[in-house]
Short mmCIF file of C-alpha atoms in Angstrom, two decimals:
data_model
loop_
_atom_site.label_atom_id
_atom_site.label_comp_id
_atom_site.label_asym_id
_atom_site.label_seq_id
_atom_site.Cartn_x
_atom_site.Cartn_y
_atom_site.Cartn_z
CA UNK U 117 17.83 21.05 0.99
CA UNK U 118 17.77 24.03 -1.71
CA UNK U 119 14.56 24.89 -2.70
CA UNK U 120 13.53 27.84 -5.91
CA UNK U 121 13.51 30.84 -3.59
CA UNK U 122 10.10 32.43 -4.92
CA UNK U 123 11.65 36.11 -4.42
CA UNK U 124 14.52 35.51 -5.87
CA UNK U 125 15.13 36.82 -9.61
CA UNK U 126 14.54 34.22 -11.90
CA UNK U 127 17.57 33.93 -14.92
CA UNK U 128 16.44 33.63 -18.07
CA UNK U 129 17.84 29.43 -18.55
CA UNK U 130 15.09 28.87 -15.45
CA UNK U 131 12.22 30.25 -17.32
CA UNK U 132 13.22 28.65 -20.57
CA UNK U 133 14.09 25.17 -19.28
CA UNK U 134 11.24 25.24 -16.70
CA UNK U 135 8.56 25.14 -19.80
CA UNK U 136 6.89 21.72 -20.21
CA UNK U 137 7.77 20.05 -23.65
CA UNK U 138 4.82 20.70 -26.36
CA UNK U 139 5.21 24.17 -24.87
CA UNK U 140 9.26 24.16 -26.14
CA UNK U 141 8.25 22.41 -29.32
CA UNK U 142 5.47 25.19 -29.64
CA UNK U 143 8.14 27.90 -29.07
CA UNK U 144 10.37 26.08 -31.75
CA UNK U 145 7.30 26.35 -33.99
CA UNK U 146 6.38 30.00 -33.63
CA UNK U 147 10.51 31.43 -33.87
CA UNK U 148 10.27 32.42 -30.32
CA UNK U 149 12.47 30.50 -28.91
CA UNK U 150 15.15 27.98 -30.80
CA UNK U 151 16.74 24.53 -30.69
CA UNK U 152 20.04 26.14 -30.07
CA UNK U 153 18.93 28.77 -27.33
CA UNK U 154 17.33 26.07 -25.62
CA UNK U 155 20.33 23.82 -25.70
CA UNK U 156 22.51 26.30 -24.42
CA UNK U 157 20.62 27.25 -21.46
CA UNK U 158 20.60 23.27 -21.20
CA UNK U 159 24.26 22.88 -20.88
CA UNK U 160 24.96 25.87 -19.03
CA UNK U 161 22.59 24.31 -16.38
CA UNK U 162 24.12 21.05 -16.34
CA UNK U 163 27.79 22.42 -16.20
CA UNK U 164 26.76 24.50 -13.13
CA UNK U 165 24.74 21.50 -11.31
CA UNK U 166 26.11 18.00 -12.53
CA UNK U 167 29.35 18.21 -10.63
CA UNK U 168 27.31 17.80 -7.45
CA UNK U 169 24.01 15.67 -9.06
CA UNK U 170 26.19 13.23 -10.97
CA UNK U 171 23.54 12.31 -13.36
CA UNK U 172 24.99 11.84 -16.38
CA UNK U 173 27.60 9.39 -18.61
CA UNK U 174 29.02 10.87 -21.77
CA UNK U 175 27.83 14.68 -21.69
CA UNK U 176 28.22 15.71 -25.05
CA UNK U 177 27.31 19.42 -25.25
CA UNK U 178 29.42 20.30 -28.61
CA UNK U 179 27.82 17.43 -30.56
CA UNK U 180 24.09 18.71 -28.62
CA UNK U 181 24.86 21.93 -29.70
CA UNK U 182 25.95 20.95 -33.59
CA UNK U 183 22.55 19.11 -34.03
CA UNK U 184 20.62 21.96 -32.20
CA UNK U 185 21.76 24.09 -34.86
CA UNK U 186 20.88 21.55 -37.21
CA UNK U 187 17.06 21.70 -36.08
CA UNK U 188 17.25 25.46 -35.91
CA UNK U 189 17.96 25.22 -39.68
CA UNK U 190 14.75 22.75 -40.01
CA UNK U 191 12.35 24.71 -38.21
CA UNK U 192 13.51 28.18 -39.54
CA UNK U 193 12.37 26.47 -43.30
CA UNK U 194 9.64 25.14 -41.67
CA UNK U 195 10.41 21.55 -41.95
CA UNK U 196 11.23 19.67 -39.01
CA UNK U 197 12.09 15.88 -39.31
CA UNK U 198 9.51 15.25 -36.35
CA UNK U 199 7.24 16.65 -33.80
CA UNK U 200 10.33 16.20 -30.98
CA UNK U 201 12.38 17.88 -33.42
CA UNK U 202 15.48 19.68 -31.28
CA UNK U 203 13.92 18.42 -28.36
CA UNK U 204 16.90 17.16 -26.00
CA UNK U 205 16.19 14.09 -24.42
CA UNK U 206 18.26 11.48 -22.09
CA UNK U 207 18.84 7.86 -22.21
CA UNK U 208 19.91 5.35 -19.74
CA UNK U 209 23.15 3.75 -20.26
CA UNK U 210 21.80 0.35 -20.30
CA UNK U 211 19.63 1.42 -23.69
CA UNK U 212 21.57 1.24 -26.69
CA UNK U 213 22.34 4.16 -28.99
CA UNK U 214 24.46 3.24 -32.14
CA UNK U 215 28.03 4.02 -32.30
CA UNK U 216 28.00 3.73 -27.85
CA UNK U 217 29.10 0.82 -25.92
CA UNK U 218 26.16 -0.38 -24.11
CA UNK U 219 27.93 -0.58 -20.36
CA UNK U 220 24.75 -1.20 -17.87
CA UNK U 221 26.35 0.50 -15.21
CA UNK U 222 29.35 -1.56 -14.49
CA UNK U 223 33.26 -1.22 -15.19
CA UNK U 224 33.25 -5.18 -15.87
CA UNK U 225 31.33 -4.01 -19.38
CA UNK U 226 32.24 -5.30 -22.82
CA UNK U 227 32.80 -1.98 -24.16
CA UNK U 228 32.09 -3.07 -28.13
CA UNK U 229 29.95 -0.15 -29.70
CA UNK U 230 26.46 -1.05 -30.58
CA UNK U 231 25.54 -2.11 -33.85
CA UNK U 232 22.57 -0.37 -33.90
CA UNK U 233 19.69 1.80 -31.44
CA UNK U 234 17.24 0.17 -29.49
CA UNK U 235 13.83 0.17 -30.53
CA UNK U 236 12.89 3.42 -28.41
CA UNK U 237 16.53 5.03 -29.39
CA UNK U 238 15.53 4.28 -33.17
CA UNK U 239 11.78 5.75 -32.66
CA UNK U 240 13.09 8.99 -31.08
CA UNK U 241 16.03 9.28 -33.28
CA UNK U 242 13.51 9.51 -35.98
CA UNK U 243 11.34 12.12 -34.35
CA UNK U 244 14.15 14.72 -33.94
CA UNK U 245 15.24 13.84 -30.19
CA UNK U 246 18.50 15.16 -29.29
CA UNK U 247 20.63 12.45 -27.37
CA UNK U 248 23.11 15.24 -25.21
CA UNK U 249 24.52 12.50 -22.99
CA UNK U 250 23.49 9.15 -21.79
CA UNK U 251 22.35 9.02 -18.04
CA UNK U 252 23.58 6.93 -14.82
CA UNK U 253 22.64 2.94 -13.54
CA UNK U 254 24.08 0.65 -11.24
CA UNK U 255 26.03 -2.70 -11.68
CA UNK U 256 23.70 -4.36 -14.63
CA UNK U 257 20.68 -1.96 -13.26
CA UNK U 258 20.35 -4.36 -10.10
CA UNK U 259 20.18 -1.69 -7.81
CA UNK U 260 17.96 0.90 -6.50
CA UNK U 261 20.64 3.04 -6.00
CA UNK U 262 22.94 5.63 -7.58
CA UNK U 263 25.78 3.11 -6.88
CA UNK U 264 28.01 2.12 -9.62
CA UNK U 265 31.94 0.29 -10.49
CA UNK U 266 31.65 2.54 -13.47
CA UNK U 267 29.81 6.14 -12.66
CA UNK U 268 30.36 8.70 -10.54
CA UNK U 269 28.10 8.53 -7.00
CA UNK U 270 24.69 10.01 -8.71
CA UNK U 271 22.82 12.09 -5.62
CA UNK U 272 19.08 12.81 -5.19
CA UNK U 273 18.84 16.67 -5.95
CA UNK U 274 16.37 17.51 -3.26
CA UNK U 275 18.95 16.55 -0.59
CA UNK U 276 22.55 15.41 -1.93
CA UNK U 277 23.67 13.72 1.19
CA UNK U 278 20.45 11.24 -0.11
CA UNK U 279 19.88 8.71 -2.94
CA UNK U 280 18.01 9.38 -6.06
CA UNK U 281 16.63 5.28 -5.98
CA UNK U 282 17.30 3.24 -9.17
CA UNK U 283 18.44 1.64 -10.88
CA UNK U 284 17.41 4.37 -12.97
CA UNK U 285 19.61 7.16 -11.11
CA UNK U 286 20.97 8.99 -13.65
CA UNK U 287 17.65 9.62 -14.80
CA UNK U 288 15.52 10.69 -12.04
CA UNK U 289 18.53 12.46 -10.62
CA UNK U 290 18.68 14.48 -14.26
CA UNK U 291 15.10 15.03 -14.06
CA UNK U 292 14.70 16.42 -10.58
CA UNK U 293 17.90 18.77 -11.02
CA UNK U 294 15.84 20.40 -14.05
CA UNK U 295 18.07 19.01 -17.11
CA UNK U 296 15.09 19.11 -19.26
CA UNK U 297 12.03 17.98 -19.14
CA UNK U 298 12.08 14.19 -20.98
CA UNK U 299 14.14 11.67 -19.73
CA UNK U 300 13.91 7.79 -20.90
CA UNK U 301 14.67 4.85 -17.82
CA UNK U 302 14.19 1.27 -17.37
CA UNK U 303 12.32 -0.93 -15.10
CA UNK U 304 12.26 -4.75 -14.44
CA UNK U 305 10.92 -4.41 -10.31
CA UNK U 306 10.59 -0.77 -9.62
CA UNK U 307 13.89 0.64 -11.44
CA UNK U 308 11.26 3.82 -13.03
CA UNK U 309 8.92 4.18 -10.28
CA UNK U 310 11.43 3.56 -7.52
CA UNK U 311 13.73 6.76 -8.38
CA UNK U 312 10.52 8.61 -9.37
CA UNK U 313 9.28 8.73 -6.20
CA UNK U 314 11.98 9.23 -4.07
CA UNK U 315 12.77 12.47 -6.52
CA UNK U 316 9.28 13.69 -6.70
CA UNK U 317 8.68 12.58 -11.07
CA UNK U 318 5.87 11.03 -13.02
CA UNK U 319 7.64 7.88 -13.59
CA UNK U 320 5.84 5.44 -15.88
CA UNK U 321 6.29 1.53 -16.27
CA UNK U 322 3.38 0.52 -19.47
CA UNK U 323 2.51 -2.63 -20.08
CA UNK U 324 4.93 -5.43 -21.10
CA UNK U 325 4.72 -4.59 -24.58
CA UNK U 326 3.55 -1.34 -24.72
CA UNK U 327 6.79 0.08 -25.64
CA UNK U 328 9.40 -2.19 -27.67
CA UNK U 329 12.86 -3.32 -25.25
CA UNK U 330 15.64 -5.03 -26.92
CA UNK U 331 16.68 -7.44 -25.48
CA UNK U 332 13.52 -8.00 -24.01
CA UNK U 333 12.74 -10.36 -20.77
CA UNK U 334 9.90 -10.91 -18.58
CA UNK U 335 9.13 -7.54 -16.58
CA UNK U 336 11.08 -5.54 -18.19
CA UNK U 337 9.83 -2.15 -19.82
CA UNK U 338 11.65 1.52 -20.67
CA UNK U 339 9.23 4.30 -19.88
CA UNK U 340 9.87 8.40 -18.92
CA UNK U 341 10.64 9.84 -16.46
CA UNK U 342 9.56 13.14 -16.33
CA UNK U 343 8.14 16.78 -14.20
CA UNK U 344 4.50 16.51 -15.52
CA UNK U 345 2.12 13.56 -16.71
CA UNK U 346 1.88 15.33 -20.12
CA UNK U 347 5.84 15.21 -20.86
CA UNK U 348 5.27 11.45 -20.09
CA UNK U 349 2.71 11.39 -22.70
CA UNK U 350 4.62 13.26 -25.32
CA UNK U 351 7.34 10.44 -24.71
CA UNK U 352 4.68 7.68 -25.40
CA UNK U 353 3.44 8.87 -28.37
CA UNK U 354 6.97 8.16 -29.97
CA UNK U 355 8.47 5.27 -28.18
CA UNK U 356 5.12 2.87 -28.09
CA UNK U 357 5.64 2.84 -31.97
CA UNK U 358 6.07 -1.43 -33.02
CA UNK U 359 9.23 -2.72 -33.33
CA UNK U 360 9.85 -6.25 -34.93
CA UNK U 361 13.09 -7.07 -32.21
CA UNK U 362 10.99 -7.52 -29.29
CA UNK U 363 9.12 -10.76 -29.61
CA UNK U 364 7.03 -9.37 -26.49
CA UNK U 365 5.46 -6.11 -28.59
CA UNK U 366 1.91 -5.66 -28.36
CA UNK U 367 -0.07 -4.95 -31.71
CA UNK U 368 0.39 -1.69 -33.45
CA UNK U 369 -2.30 0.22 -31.68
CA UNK U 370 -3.32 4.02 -33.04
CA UNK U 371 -3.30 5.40 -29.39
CA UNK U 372 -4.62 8.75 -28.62
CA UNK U 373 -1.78 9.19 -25.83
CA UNK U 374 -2.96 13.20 -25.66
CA UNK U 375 -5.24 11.90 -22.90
CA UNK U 376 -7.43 14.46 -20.68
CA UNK U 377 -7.95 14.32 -16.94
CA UNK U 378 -10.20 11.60 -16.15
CA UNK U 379 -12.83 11.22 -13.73
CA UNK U 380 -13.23 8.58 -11.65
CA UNK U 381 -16.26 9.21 -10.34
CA UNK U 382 -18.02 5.51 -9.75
CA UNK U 383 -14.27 3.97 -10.38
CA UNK U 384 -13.68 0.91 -7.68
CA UNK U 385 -9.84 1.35 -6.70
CA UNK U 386 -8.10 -1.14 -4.26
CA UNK U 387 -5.91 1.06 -1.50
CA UNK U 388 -3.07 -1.39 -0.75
CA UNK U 389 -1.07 -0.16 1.93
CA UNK U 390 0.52 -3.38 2.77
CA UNK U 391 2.61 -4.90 0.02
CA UNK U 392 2.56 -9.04 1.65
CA UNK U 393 5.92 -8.97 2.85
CA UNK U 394 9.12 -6.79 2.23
CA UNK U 395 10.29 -3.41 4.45
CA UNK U 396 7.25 -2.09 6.40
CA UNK U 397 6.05 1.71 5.12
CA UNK U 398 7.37 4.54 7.07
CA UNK U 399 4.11 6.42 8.76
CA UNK U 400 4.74 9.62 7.16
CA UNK U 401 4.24 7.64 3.51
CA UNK U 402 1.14 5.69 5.00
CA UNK U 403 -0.26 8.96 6.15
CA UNK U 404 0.65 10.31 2.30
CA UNK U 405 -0.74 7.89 0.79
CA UNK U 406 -4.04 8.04 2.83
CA UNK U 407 -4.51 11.48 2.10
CA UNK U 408 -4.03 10.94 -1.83
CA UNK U 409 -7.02 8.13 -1.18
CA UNK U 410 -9.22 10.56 0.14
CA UNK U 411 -8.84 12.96 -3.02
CA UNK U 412 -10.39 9.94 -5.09
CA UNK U 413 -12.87 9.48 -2.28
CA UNK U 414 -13.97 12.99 -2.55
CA UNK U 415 -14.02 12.74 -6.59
CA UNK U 416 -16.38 9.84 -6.88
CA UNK U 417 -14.34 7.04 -6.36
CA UNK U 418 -15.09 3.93 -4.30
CA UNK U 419 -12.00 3.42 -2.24
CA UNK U 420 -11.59 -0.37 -1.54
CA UNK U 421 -8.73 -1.90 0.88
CA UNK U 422 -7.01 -4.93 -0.36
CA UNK U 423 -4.30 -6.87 0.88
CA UNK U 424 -0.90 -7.02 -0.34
CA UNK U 425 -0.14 -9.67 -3.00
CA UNK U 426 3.52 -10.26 -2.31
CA UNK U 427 4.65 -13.55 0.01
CA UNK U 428 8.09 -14.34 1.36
CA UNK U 429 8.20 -17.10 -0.71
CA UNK U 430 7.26 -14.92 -3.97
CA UNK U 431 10.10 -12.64 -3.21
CA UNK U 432 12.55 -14.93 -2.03
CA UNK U 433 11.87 -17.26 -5.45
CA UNK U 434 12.30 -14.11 -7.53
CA UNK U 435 15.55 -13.30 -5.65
CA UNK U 436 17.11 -16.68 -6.44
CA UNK U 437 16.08 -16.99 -10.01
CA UNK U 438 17.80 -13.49 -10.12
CA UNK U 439 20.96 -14.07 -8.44
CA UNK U 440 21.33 -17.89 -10.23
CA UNK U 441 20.89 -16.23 -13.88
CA UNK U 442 23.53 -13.22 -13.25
CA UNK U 443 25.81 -15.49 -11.74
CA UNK U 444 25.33 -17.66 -14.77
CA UNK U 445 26.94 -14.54 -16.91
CA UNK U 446 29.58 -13.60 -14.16
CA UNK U 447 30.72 -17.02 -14.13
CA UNK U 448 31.66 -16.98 -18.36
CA UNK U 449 33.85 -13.93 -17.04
CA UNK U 450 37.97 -13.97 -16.13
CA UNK U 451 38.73 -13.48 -13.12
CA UNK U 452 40.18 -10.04 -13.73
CA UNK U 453 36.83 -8.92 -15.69
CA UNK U 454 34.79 -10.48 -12.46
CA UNK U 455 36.97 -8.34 -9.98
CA UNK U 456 35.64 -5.19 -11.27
CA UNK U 457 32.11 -5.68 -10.90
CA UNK U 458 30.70 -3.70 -7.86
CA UNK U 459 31.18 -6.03 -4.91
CA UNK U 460 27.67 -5.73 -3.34
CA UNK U 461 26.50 -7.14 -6.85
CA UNK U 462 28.94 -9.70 -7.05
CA UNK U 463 28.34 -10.78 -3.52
CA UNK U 464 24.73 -10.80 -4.17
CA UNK U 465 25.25 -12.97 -7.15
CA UNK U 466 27.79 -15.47 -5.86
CA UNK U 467 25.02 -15.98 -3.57
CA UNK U 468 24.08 -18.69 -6.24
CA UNK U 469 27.36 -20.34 -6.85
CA UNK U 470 25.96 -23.18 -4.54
CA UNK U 471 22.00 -22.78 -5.57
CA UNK U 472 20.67 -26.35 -7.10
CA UNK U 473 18.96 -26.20 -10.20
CA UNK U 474 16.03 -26.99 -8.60
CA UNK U 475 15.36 -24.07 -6.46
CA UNK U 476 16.20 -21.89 -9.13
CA UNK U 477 14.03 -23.11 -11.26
CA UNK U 478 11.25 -22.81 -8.71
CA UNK U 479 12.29 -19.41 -8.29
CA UNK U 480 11.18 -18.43 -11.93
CA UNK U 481 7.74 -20.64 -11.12
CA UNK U 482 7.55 -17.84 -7.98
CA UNK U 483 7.39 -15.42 -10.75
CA UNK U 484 4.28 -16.81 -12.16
CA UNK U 485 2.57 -17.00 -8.97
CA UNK U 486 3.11 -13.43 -8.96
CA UNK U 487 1.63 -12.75 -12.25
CA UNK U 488 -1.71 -14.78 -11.34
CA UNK U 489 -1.82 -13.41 -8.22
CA UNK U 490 -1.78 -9.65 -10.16
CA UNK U 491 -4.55 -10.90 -12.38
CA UNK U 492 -6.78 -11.76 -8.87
CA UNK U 493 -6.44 -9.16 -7.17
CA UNK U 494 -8.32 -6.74 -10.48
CA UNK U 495 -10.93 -8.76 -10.35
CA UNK U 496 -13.57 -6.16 -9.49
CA UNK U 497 -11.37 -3.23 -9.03
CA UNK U 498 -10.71 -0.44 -12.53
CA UNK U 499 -7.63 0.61 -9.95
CA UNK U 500 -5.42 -0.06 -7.22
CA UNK U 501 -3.21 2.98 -5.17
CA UNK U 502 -0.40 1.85 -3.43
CA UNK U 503 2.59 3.35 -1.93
CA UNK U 504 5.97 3.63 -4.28
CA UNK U 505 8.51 3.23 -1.24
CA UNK U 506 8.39 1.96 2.02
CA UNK U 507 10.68 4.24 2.97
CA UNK U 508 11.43 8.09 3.13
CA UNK U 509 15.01 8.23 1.95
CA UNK U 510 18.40 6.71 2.19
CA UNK U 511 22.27 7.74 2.41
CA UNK U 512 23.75 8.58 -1.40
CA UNK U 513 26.41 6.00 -0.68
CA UNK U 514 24.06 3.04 0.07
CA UNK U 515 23.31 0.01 -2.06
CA UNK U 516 19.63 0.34 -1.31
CA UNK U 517 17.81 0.71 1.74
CA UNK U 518 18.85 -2.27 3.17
CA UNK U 519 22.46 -2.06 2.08
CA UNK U 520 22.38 -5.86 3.04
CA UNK U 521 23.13 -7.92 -0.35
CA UNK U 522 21.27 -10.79 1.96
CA UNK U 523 18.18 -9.15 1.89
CA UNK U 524 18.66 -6.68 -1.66
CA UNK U 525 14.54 -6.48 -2.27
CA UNK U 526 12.99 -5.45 0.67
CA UNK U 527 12.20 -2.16 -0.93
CA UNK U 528 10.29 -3.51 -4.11
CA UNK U 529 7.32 -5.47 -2.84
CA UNK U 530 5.40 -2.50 -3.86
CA UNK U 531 6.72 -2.33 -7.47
CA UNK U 532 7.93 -5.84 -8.57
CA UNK U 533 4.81 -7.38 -8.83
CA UNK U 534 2.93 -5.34 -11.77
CA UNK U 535 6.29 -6.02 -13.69
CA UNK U 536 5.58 -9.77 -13.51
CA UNK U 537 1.83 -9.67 -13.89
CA UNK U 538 2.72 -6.66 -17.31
CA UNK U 539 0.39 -4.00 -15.63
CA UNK U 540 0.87 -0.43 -16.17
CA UNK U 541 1.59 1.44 -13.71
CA UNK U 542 2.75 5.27 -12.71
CA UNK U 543 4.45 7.06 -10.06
CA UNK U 544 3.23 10.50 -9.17
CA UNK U 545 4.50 12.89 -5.88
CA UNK U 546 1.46 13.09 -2.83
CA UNK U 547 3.27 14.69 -0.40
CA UNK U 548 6.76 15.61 1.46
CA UNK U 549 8.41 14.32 4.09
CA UNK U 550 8.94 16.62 7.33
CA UNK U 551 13.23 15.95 6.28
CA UNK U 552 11.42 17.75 3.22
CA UNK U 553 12.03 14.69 0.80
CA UNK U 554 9.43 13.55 -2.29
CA UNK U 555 6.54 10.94 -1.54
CA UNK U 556 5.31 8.58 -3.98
CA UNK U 557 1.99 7.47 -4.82
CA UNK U 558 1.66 4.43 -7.28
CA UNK U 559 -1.53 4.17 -9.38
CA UNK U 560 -1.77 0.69 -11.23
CA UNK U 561 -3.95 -0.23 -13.86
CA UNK U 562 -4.95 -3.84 -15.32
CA UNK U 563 -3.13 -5.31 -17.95
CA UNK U 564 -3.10 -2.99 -20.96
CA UNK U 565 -5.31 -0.07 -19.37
CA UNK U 566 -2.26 2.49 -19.94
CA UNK U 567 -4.40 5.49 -21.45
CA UNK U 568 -6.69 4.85 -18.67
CA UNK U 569 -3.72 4.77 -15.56
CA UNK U 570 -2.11 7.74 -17.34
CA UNK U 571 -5.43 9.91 -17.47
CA UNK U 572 -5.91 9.06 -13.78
CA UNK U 573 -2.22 10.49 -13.00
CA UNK U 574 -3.22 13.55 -14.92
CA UNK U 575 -6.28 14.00 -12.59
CA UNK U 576 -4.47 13.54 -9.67
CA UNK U 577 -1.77 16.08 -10.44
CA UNK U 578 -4.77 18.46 -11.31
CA UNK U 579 -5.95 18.03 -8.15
CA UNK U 580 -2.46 18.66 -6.31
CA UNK U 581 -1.28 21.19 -8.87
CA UNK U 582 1.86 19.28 -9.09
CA UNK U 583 5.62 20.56 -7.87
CA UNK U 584 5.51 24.01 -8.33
CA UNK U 585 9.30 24.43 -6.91
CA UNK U 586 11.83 21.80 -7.80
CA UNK U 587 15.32 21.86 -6.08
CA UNK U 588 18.58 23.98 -7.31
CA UNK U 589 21.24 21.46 -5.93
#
């Protein structure tokens, strides 16, 4: 594992792109620094790392650098189109972005250009955002893994022989290798929080609603991915705005997401070290985790165990709805469009070829269970703590960390269940491994407390001082 030698001479692209992101757009403000310097200390970094991170789908540094000229102009006349004006920022390639085929990962893709952004695509568009390149996802995002029909293997930067977690890879793997600080992911069972922990990120899943998805379906949200909780919060600010196309939006709300450091002294939070059912948690996590508990405890907080939430029969439900309504699309496919599909997806689908109507639909009936069974367990409790992962890391070449298409969500028990019941919730580091990989700690908040679960992160990494070192794959 490369670590930032702290003797070594630091080159001028690692001061500049090691700045947090009100701190570039302050720098853009003042003359000190410009959209175009900054972009090409951006692309001279990702030209020297992403043959070996893998990261990224359709780099586009000459069109980057044409609109970070663009902004230069702006700010120079002192009119930028937006407060993220020049401010490069990546998407995952199962967002849309106008003009880009929308491929989710997989080499089976209808490759027809979209007809228009997303809602979070359109909202950063507007604020100035720089799209350089789209990043990395699995097979239709089904993965926790860099593992893809379509992309090159994406690798965890902190130890390339090891996964980043998905499905969003690309993401997390760009975030961790320092390509900027804002990066934009996915998540429908863990596919932010997942990657975010096993690459040391703030990852952040809001509320179902919180920030507009098209198309939108039960659990899933876009969030950042990002170093610190205050890049996260810079992200908010712009993609939370409404958008009509997701029938799921919550009301406009005029959110202060600039959020101080909270105290949670007198706060009741649930530990949960035991998801239900699923993978159990490697002792060097539990031990983590435990020690991140004991930070509240010594702040004021009231640290309450509670069990796990997730049964077999929760997960296993969820994993045949799953399966029966992919294999549903797979199925409208030819042959020759099926055969390129990733086969541990395909196999994992065809898994329902024989399923009876019945059980699937039980299976989506498994995901309500889950989402009342999210709403008991905050009865009493302003917080629950959890671990992100069960498990330390995995090889880069793996499906997951079961690589078993039998048993494909072992991993999530922590994470899926706040995407059914729409709470917010946020991955943050608490610790290393002794193999020197990223811990995650997951702080989850009731439905719609998002300012309050993001003001808790923002304590926490006070309290840790964050990762002062990230790796030079």
């Amino acid at each position: 594992m490369a670590m930032v030698d702290a003797d070594e001479r630091v080159r001028p692209e690692d001061e500049v792109l090691s700045l947090p992101a009100r701190s570039v757009l302050a720098a853009f403000k003042a003359g000190t620094l410009s959209p175009a310097e900054y972009m090409a200390a951006l692309i001279a970094r990702i030209e020297d790392r992403e043959p070996r991170v893998c990261a990224l789908y359709d780099f586009r540094p000459d069109d980057a650098m044409k609109a970070a000229r663009a902004s230069e102009a702006r700010w120079v006349k002192g009119a930028p189109i937006g407060p993220l004006d020049g401010m490069p920022v990546s998407i995952k390639d199962n967002i849309a972005m106008k003009g880009d085929p929308v491929t989710t990962g997989t080499a089976a893709a209808d490759m027809t250009p979209a007809a228009e952004d997303a809602p979070l695509t359109a909202r950063l568009r507007e604020d100035g955002a720089i799209f350089y390149a789209k990043t990395t996802c699995p097979d239709f995002g089904m993965l926790s893994s860099g593992l893809s029909s379509l992309h090159h293997l994406s690798r965890n930067p902190w130890d390339l022989t090891q996964n980043p977690g998905g499905s969003s890879a690309g993401a997390a793997a760009a975030g961790a290798a320092g390509y900027g600080p804002l990066h934009i992911g996915t998540d429908i069972g863990g596919s932010i929080r997942l990657p975010a922990g096993w690459t040391g990120l703030i990852g952040y899943k809001p509320s179902q609603g919180r920030v507009p998805v098209y198309p939108y379906y039960p659990g899933r949200c876009a969030g950042p991915l990002t170093p610190t909780v205050d890049d996260a919060l810079l992200l908010m600010e712009t993609i939370s705005r409404p958008d009509w196309r997701d029938a799921t939006s919550l009301p406009p709300q005029d959110l202060d997401w600039n959020v101080p450091p909270a105290s949670v002294r007198s706060m009741k939070i649930g530990l949960m070290l035991d998801a239900g059912c699923g993978l159990p948690v490697d002792g060097e996590i539990r031990t983590a985790v435990l020690a991140a508990a004991r930070r509240f405890e010594d702040a004021g907080a009231e640290i309450i165990p509670v069990d796990g939430i997730l049964t077999r029969q929760m997960l296993d439900g969820l994993d045949d709805f799953w399966r029966a309504r992919f294999w549903a699309q797979m199925e409208t496919y030819t042959p020759e469009r099926r055969a390129k599909i990733l086969p541990f997806i395909l196999d994992w689908a065809a898994g329902a070829k024989d399923l009876p109507a019945t059980r699937a639909a039980s299976g989506f009936d498994q995901m309500l269970a889950i989402r009342q069974a999210t709403a008991q367990v905050f009865q009493g409790l302003d917080l629950i703590i959890s671990p992100v992962n069960p498990v330390v890391s995995f090889p880069a070449e793996w499906a997951g960390p079961t690589n078993d298409p039998s048993l494909p969500f072992e991993h999530i028990a922590f994470t899926v269940p706040w995407n059914m019941g729409d709470n917010p919730a946020c991955s943050i580091n608490c610790g290393f491994s002794v193999s020197g990989m990223p811990i995650g700690l997951q702080i989850i908040g009731p439905r719609f407390a998002d300012l309050r679960v993001l003001s808790v992160t923002k304590a926490f990494e006070g309290w840790t001082g964050g990762i002062p070192n990230w790796p030079k794959p």
